[in-house]
Short mmCIF file of C-alpha atoms and ligand atoms in Angstrom, two decimals:
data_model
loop_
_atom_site.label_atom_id
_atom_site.label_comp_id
_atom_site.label_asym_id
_atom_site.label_seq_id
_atom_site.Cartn_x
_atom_site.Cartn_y
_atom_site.Cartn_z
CA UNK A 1 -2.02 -23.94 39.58
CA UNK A 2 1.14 -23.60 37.60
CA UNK A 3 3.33 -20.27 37.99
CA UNK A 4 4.89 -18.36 34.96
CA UNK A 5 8.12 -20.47 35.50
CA UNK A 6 6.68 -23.71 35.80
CA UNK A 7 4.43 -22.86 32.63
CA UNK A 8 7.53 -21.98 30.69
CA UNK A 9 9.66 -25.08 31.57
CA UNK A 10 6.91 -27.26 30.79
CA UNK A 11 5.67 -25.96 27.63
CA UNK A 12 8.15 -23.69 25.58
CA UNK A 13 12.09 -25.18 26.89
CA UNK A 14 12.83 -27.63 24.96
CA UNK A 15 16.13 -28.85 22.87
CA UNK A 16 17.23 -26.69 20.56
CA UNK A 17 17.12 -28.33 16.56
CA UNK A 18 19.63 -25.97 15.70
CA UNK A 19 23.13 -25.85 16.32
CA UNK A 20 22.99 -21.60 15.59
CA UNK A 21 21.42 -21.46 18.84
CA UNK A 22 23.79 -20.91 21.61
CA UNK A 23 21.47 -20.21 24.55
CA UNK A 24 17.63 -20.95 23.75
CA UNK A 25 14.88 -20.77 26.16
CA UNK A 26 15.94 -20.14 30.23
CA UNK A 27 18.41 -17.08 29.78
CA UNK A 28 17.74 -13.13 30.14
CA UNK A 29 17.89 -13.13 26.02
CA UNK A 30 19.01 -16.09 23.63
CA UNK A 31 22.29 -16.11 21.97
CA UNK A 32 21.78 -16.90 17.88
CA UNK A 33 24.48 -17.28 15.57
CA UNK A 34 24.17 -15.64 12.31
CA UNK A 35 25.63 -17.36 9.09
CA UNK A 36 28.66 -15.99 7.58
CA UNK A 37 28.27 -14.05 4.47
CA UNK A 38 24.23 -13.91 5.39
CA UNK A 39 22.10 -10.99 6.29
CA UNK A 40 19.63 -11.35 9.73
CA UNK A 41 15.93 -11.05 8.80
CA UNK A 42 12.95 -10.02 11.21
CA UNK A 43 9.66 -9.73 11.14
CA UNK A 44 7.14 -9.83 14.16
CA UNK A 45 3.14 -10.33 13.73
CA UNK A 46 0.22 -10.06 15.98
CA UNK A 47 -3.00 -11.99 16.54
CA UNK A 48 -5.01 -10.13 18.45
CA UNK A 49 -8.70 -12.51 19.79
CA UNK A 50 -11.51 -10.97 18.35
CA UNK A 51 -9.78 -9.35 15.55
CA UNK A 52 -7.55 -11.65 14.06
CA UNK A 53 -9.57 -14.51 15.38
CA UNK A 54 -12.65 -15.52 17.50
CA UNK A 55 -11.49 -16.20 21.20
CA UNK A 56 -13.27 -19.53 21.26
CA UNK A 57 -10.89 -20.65 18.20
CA UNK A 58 -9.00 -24.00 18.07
CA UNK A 59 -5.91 -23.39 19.98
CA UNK A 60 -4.11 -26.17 17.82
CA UNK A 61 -5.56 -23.97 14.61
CA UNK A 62 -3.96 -20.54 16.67
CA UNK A 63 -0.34 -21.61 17.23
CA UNK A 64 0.05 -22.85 13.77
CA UNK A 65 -1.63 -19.96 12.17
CA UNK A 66 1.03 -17.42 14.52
CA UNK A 67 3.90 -18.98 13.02
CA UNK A 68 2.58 -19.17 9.85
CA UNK A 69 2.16 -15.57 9.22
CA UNK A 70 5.62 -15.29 10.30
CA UNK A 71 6.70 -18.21 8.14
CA UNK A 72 4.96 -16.21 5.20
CA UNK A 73 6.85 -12.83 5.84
CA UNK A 74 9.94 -14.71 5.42
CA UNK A 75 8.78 -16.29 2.20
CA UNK A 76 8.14 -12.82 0.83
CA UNK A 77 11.69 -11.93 1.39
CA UNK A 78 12.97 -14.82 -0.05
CA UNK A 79 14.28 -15.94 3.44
CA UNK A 80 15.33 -19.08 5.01
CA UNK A 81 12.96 -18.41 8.70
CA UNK A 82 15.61 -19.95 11.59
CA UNK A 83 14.42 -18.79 14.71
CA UNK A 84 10.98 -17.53 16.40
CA UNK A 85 10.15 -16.12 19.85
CA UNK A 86 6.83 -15.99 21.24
CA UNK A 87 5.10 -13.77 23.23
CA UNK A 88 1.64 -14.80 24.97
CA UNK A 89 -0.78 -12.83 26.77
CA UNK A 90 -3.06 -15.39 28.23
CA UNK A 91 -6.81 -14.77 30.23
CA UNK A 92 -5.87 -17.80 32.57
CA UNK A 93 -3.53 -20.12 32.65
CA UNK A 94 -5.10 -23.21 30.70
CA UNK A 95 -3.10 -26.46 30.51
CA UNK A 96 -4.67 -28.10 28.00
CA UNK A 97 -5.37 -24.92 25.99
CA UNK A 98 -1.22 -24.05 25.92
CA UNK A 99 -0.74 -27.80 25.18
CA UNK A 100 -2.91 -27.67 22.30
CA UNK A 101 -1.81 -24.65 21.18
CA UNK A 102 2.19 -25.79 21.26
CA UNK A 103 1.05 -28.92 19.13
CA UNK A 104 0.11 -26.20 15.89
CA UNK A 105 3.15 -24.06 17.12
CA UNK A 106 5.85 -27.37 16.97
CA UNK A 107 4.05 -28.80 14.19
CA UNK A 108 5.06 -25.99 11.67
CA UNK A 109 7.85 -25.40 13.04
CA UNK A 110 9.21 -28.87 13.14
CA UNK A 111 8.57 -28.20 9.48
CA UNK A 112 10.36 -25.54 8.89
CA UNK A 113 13.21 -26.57 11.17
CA UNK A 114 13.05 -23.35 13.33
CA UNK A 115 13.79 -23.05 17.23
CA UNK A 116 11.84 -21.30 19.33
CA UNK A 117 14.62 -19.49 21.40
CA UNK A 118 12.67 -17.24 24.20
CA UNK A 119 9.70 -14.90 24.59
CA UNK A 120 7.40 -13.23 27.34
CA UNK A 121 4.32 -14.72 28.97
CA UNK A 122 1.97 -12.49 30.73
CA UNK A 123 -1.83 -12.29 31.73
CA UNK A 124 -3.84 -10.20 30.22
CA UNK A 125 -6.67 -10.51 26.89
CA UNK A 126 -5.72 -13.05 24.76
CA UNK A 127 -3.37 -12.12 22.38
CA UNK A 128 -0.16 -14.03 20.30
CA UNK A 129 2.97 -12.74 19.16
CA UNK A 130 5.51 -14.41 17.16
CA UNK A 131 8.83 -12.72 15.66
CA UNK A 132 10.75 -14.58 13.28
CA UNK A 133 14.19 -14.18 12.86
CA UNK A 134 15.78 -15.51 9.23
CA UNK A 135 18.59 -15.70 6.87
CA UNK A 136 19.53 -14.44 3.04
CA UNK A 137 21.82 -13.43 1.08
CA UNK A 138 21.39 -9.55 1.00
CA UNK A 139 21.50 -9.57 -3.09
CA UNK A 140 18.90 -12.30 -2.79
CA UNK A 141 16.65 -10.88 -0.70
CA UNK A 142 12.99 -10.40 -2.44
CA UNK A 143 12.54 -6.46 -1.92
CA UNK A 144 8.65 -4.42 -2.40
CA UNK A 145 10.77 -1.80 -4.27
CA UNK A 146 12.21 -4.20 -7.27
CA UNK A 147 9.23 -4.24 -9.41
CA UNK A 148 10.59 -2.89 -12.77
CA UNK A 149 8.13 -2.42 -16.05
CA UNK A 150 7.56 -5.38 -18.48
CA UNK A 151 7.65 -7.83 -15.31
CA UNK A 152 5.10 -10.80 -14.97
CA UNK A 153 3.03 -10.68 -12.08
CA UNK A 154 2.33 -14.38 -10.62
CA UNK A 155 0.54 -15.61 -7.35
CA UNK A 156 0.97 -19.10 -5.69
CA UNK A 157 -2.34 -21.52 -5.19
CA UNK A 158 -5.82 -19.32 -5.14
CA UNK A 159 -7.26 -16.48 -3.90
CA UNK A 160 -10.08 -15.20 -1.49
CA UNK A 161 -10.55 -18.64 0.11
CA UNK A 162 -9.55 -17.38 3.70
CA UNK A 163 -11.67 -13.84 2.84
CA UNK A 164 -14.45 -15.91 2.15
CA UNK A 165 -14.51 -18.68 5.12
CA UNK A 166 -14.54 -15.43 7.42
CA UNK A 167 -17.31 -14.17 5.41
CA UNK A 168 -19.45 -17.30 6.07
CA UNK A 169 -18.30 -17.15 9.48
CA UNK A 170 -19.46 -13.83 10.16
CA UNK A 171 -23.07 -14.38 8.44
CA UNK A 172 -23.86 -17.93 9.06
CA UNK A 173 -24.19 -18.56 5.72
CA UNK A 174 -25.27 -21.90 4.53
CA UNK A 175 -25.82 -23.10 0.60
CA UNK A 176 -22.26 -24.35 0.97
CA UNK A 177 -21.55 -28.15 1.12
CA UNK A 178 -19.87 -29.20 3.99
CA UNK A 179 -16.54 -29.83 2.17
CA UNK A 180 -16.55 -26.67 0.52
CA UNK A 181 -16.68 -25.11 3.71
CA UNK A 182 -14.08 -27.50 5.59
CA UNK A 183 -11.81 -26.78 2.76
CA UNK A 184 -11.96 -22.64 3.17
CA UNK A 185 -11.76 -23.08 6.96
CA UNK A 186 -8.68 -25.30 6.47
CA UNK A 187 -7.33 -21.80 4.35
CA UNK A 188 -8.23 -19.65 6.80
CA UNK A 189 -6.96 -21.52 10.02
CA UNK A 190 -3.84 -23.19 8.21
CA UNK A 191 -3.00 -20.85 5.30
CA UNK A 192 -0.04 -22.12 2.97
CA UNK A 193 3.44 -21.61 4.07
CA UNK A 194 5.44 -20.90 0.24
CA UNK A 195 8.86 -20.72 2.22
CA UNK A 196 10.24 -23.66 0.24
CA UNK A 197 9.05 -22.41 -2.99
CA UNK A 198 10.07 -18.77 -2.28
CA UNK A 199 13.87 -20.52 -1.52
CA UNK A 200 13.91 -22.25 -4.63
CA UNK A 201 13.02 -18.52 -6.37
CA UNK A 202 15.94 -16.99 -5.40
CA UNK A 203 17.90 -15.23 -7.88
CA UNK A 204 14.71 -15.50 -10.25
CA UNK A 205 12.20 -13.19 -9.23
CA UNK A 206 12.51 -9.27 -8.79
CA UNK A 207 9.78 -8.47 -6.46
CA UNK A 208 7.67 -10.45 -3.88
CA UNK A 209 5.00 -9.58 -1.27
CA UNK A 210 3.00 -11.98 0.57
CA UNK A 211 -0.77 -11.73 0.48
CA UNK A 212 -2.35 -10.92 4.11
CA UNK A 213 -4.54 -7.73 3.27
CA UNK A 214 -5.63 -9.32 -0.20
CA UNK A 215 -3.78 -8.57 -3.82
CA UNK A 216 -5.37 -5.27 -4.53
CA UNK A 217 -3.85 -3.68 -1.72
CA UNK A 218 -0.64 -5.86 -1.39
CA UNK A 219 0.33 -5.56 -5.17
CA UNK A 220 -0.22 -1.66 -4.19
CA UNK A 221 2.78 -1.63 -1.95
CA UNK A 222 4.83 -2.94 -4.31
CA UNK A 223 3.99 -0.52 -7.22
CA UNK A 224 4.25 1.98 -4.76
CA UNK A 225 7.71 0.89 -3.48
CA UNK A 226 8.88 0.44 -6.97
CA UNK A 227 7.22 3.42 -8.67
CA UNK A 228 5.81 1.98 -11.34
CA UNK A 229 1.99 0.42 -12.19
CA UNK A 230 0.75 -2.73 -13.22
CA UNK A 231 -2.61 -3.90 -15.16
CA UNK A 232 -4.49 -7.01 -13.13
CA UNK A 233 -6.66 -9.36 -15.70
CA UNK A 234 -9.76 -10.27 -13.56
CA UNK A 235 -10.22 -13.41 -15.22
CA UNK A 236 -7.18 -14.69 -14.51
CA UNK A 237 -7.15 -14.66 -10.67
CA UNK A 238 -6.69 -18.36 -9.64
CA UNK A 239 -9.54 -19.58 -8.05
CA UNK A 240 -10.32 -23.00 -6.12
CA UNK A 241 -13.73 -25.05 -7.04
CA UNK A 242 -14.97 -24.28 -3.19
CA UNK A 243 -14.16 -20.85 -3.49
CA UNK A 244 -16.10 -20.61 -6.85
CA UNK A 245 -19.28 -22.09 -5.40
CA UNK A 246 -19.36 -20.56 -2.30
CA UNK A 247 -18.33 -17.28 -3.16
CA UNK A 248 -22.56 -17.39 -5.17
CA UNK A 249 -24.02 -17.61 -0.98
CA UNK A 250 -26.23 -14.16 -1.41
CA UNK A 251 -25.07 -13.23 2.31
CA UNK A 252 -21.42 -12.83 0.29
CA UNK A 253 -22.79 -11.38 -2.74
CA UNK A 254 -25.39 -8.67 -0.90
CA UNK A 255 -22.66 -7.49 1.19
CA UNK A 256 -20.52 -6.90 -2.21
CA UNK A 257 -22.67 -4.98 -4.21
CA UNK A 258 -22.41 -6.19 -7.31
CA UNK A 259 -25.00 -8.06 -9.26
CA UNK A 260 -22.50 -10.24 -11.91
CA UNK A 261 -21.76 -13.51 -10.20
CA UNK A 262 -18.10 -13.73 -11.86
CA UNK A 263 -17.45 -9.77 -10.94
CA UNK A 264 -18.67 -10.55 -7.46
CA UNK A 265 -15.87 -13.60 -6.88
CA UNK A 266 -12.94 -11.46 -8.11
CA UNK A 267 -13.99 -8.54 -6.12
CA UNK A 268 -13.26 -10.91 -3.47
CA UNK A 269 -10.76 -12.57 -4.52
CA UNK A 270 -9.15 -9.06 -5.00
CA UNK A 271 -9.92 -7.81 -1.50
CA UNK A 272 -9.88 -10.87 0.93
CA UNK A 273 -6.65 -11.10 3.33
CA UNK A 274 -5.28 -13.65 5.01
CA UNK A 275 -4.84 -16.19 2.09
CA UNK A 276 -0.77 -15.92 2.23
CA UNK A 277 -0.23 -16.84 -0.73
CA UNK A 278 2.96 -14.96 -2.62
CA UNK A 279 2.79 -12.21 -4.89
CA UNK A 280 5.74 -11.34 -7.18
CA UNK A 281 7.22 -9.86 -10.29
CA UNK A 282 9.45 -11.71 -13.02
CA UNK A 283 11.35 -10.45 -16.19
CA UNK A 284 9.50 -12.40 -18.99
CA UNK A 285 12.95 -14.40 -20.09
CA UNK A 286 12.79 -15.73 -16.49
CA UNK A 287 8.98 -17.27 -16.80
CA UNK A 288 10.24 -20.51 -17.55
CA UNK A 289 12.24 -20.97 -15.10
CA UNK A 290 9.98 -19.66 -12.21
CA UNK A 291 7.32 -22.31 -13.68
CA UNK A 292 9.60 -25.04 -13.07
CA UNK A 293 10.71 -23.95 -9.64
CA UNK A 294 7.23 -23.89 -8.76
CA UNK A 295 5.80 -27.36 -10.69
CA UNK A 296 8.61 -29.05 -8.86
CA UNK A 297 7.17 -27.88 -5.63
CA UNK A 298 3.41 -28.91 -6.87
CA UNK A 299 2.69 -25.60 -6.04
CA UNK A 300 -0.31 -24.05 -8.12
CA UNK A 301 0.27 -20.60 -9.76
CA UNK A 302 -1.36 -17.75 -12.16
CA UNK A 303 -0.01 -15.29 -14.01
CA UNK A 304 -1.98 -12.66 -13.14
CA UNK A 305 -0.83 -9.37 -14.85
CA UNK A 306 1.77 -7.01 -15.88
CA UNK A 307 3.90 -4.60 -14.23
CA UNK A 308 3.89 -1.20 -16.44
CA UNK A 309 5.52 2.48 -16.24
CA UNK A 310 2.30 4.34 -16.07
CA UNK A 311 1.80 4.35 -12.13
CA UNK A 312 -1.53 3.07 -10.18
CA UNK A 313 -3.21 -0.21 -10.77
CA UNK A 314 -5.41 -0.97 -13.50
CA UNK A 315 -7.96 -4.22 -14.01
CA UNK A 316 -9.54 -5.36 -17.08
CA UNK A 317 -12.33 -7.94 -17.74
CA UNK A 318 -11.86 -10.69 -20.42
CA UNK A 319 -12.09 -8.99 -23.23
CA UNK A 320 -9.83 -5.79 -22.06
CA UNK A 321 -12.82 -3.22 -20.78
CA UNK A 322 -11.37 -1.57 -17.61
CA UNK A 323 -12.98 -2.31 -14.56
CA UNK A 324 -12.65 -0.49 -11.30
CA UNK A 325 -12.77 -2.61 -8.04
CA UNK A 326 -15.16 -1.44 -5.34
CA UNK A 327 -13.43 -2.33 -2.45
CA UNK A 328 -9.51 -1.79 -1.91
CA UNK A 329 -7.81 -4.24 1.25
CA UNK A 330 -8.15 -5.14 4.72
CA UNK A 331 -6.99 -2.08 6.35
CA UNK A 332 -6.97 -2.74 10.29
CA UNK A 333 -7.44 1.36 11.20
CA UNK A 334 -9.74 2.10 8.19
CA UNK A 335 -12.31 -1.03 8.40
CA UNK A 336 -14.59 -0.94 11.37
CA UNK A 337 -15.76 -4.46 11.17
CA UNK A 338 -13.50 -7.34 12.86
CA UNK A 339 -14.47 -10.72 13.85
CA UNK A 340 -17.56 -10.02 16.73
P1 ADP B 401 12.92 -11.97 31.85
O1 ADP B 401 12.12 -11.66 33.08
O2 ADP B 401 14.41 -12.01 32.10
O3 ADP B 401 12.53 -11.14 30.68
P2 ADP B 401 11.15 -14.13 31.63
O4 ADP B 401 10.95 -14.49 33.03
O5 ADP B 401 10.11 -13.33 30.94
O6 ADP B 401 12.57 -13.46 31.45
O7 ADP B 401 11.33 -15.47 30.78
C1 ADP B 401 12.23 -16.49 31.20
C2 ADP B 401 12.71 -17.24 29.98
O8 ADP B 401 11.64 -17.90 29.36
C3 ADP B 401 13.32 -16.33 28.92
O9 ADP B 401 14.42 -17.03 28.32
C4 ADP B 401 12.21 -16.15 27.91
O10 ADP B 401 12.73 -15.94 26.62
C5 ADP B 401 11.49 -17.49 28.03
N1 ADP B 401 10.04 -17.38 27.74
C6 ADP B 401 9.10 -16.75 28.44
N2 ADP B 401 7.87 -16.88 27.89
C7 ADP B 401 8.07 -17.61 26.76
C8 ADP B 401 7.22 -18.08 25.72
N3 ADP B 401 5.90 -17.81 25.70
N4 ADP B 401 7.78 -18.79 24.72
C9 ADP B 401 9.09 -19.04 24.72
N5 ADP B 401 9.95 -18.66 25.67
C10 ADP B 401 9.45 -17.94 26.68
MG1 MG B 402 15.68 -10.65 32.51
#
């Protein structure tokens, strides 16, 4: 059986694709050279089996997803992601599992063009960790607080899809075709990475958050952060055709609570993390602009709302009547439920 080293040469040194990297993978710590004139970002995530996934989950699906989440932090800041390190607790050591698992990993980030320069590999339960290490300008750099009144808010591609492929995981709900339900699983295990789209925002948008605990929550940090409030229009949360017919399963709706098929989806589409999609805030002369930027990139987007002075965050229905969301976001200490 393999040892620690041997598991390390063979599946995580390889040849740097950067020429920042002095010393990669092999050394006590790596040696990364930071662009003049550019501010280091970092940002580490966690997948944790059995919360953030079930154990038994492709490991192709796993190492993709880690960097992804990463990838999507550095979207939010408007960052260019460079370099990643990786730390694995494993059960065993499983060949074919790591090799599998290295093949999502490289994929994205043969993408992306980031190095994986070092990281820790233990036994223990299974869990992931990925830190990603980026560049940006700091006056570019896509902060929570820089919401400011009279903004736009917009999302990228459509909500709750992730949310709701966990949902039919958890209940073994059917009365969803089968590529419905391929196409939410694909948004749950390989969520969208808006890194080149968030690049070619720069110097456009004021504030940005990416979505992992679902927009009502998320869009709360950045009210909070910038002191101000914002109204959401319910009917105007971007949803995809699977998401719209499988979001009517009653296993989804019964757990919701609410009778009205259309307030049902956007209380979902509200509350469901994981979809990773970006979030953020635009002065109204700027609109234009941001629409181009993002039909260039075939990227699908919604303006969703408006960012106001009166603090705390408001939804209305259709025709304007306030509504008031039943559930808030994924909240890992306050929810009880994770995935069995
Ligand atoms: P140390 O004991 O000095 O902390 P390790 O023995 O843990 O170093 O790791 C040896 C080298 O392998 C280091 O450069 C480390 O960054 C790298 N490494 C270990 N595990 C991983 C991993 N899962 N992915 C990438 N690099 C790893
Ligand atoms: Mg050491």
């Amino acid at each position: 059986m393999p040892g620690e080293f041997d598991l390390i040469t063979t599946f995580f040194k390889r040849p740097s694709p950067r020429g920042d990297v002095v010393l990669g993978v092999g050394d006590d710590a790596a040696v990364l050279r930071v662009p003049p004139g550019q501010e280091l970002l970092v940002s580490i995530d966690t997948l944790v089996a059995g919360v953030h996934f079930f154990p038994d989950a492709d490991p192709r699906a796993l190492g993709y997803k880690a960097l992804a989440v990463n990838l999507s932090d550095m979207a939010a800041m408007g960052a260019e992601p460079a370099w990643a390190t990786l730390a694995l607790t494993l059960p065993a050591v499983d060949t074919g599992w790591l090799a599998r698992f290295c093949e999502g990993f490289d994929a994205l980030a043969g993408a992306y063009g980031v190095a994986l320069i070092g990281g820790n590999t233990t036994r223990g339960p299974l869990s992931i960790t990925v830190q990603i290490h980026g560049f940006a300008r700091a006056d570019l750099v896509f902060r929570r607080d820089a919401a400011k009144a009279g903004d736009l808010i917009y999302v990228t591609g459509t909500l709750g899809d992730a949310g709701l492929a966990l949902a039919l995981l958890q209940s073994d709900a059917d009365g969803c075709a089968e590529a419905h339900r391929a196409f939410l699983m694909e948004r749950l295990y390989r969520p969208s990475v808006r890194v080149r789209e968030a690049l070619g925002l720069r110097g456009l948008v004021h504030a940005a958050i990416d979505l992992s605990d679902g927009l009502y929550a998320d869009l709360g940090h950045v009210l909070a952060a910038s002191g101000v409030g914002a109204t959401l229009r319910l009917a105007d949360l971007p949803l995809s055709e699977a998401f719209r017919v499988c979001a009517q399963a009653p296993s989804v709706t019964s757990a919701l609570q609410v009778d009205d098929a259309a307030l049902a989806r956007a209380e979902l589409a509200l509350s469901a993390g994981d979809d990773y999609e970006l979030c953020f805030t635009v002065e109204p002369g700027r609109a234009a602009a941001v629409e181009a930027v993002l039909r260039e990139f075939g990227c699908r987007y919604a303006r969703v709302g408006l960012i106001e002075a009166e603090p705390g965050l408001r939804c209305v229905l259709e025709d304007g009547t306030p509504y008031r969301p039943r559930r808030g976001g994924y909240d890992h200490f306050a929810t009880a439920s994770s995935i069995p």
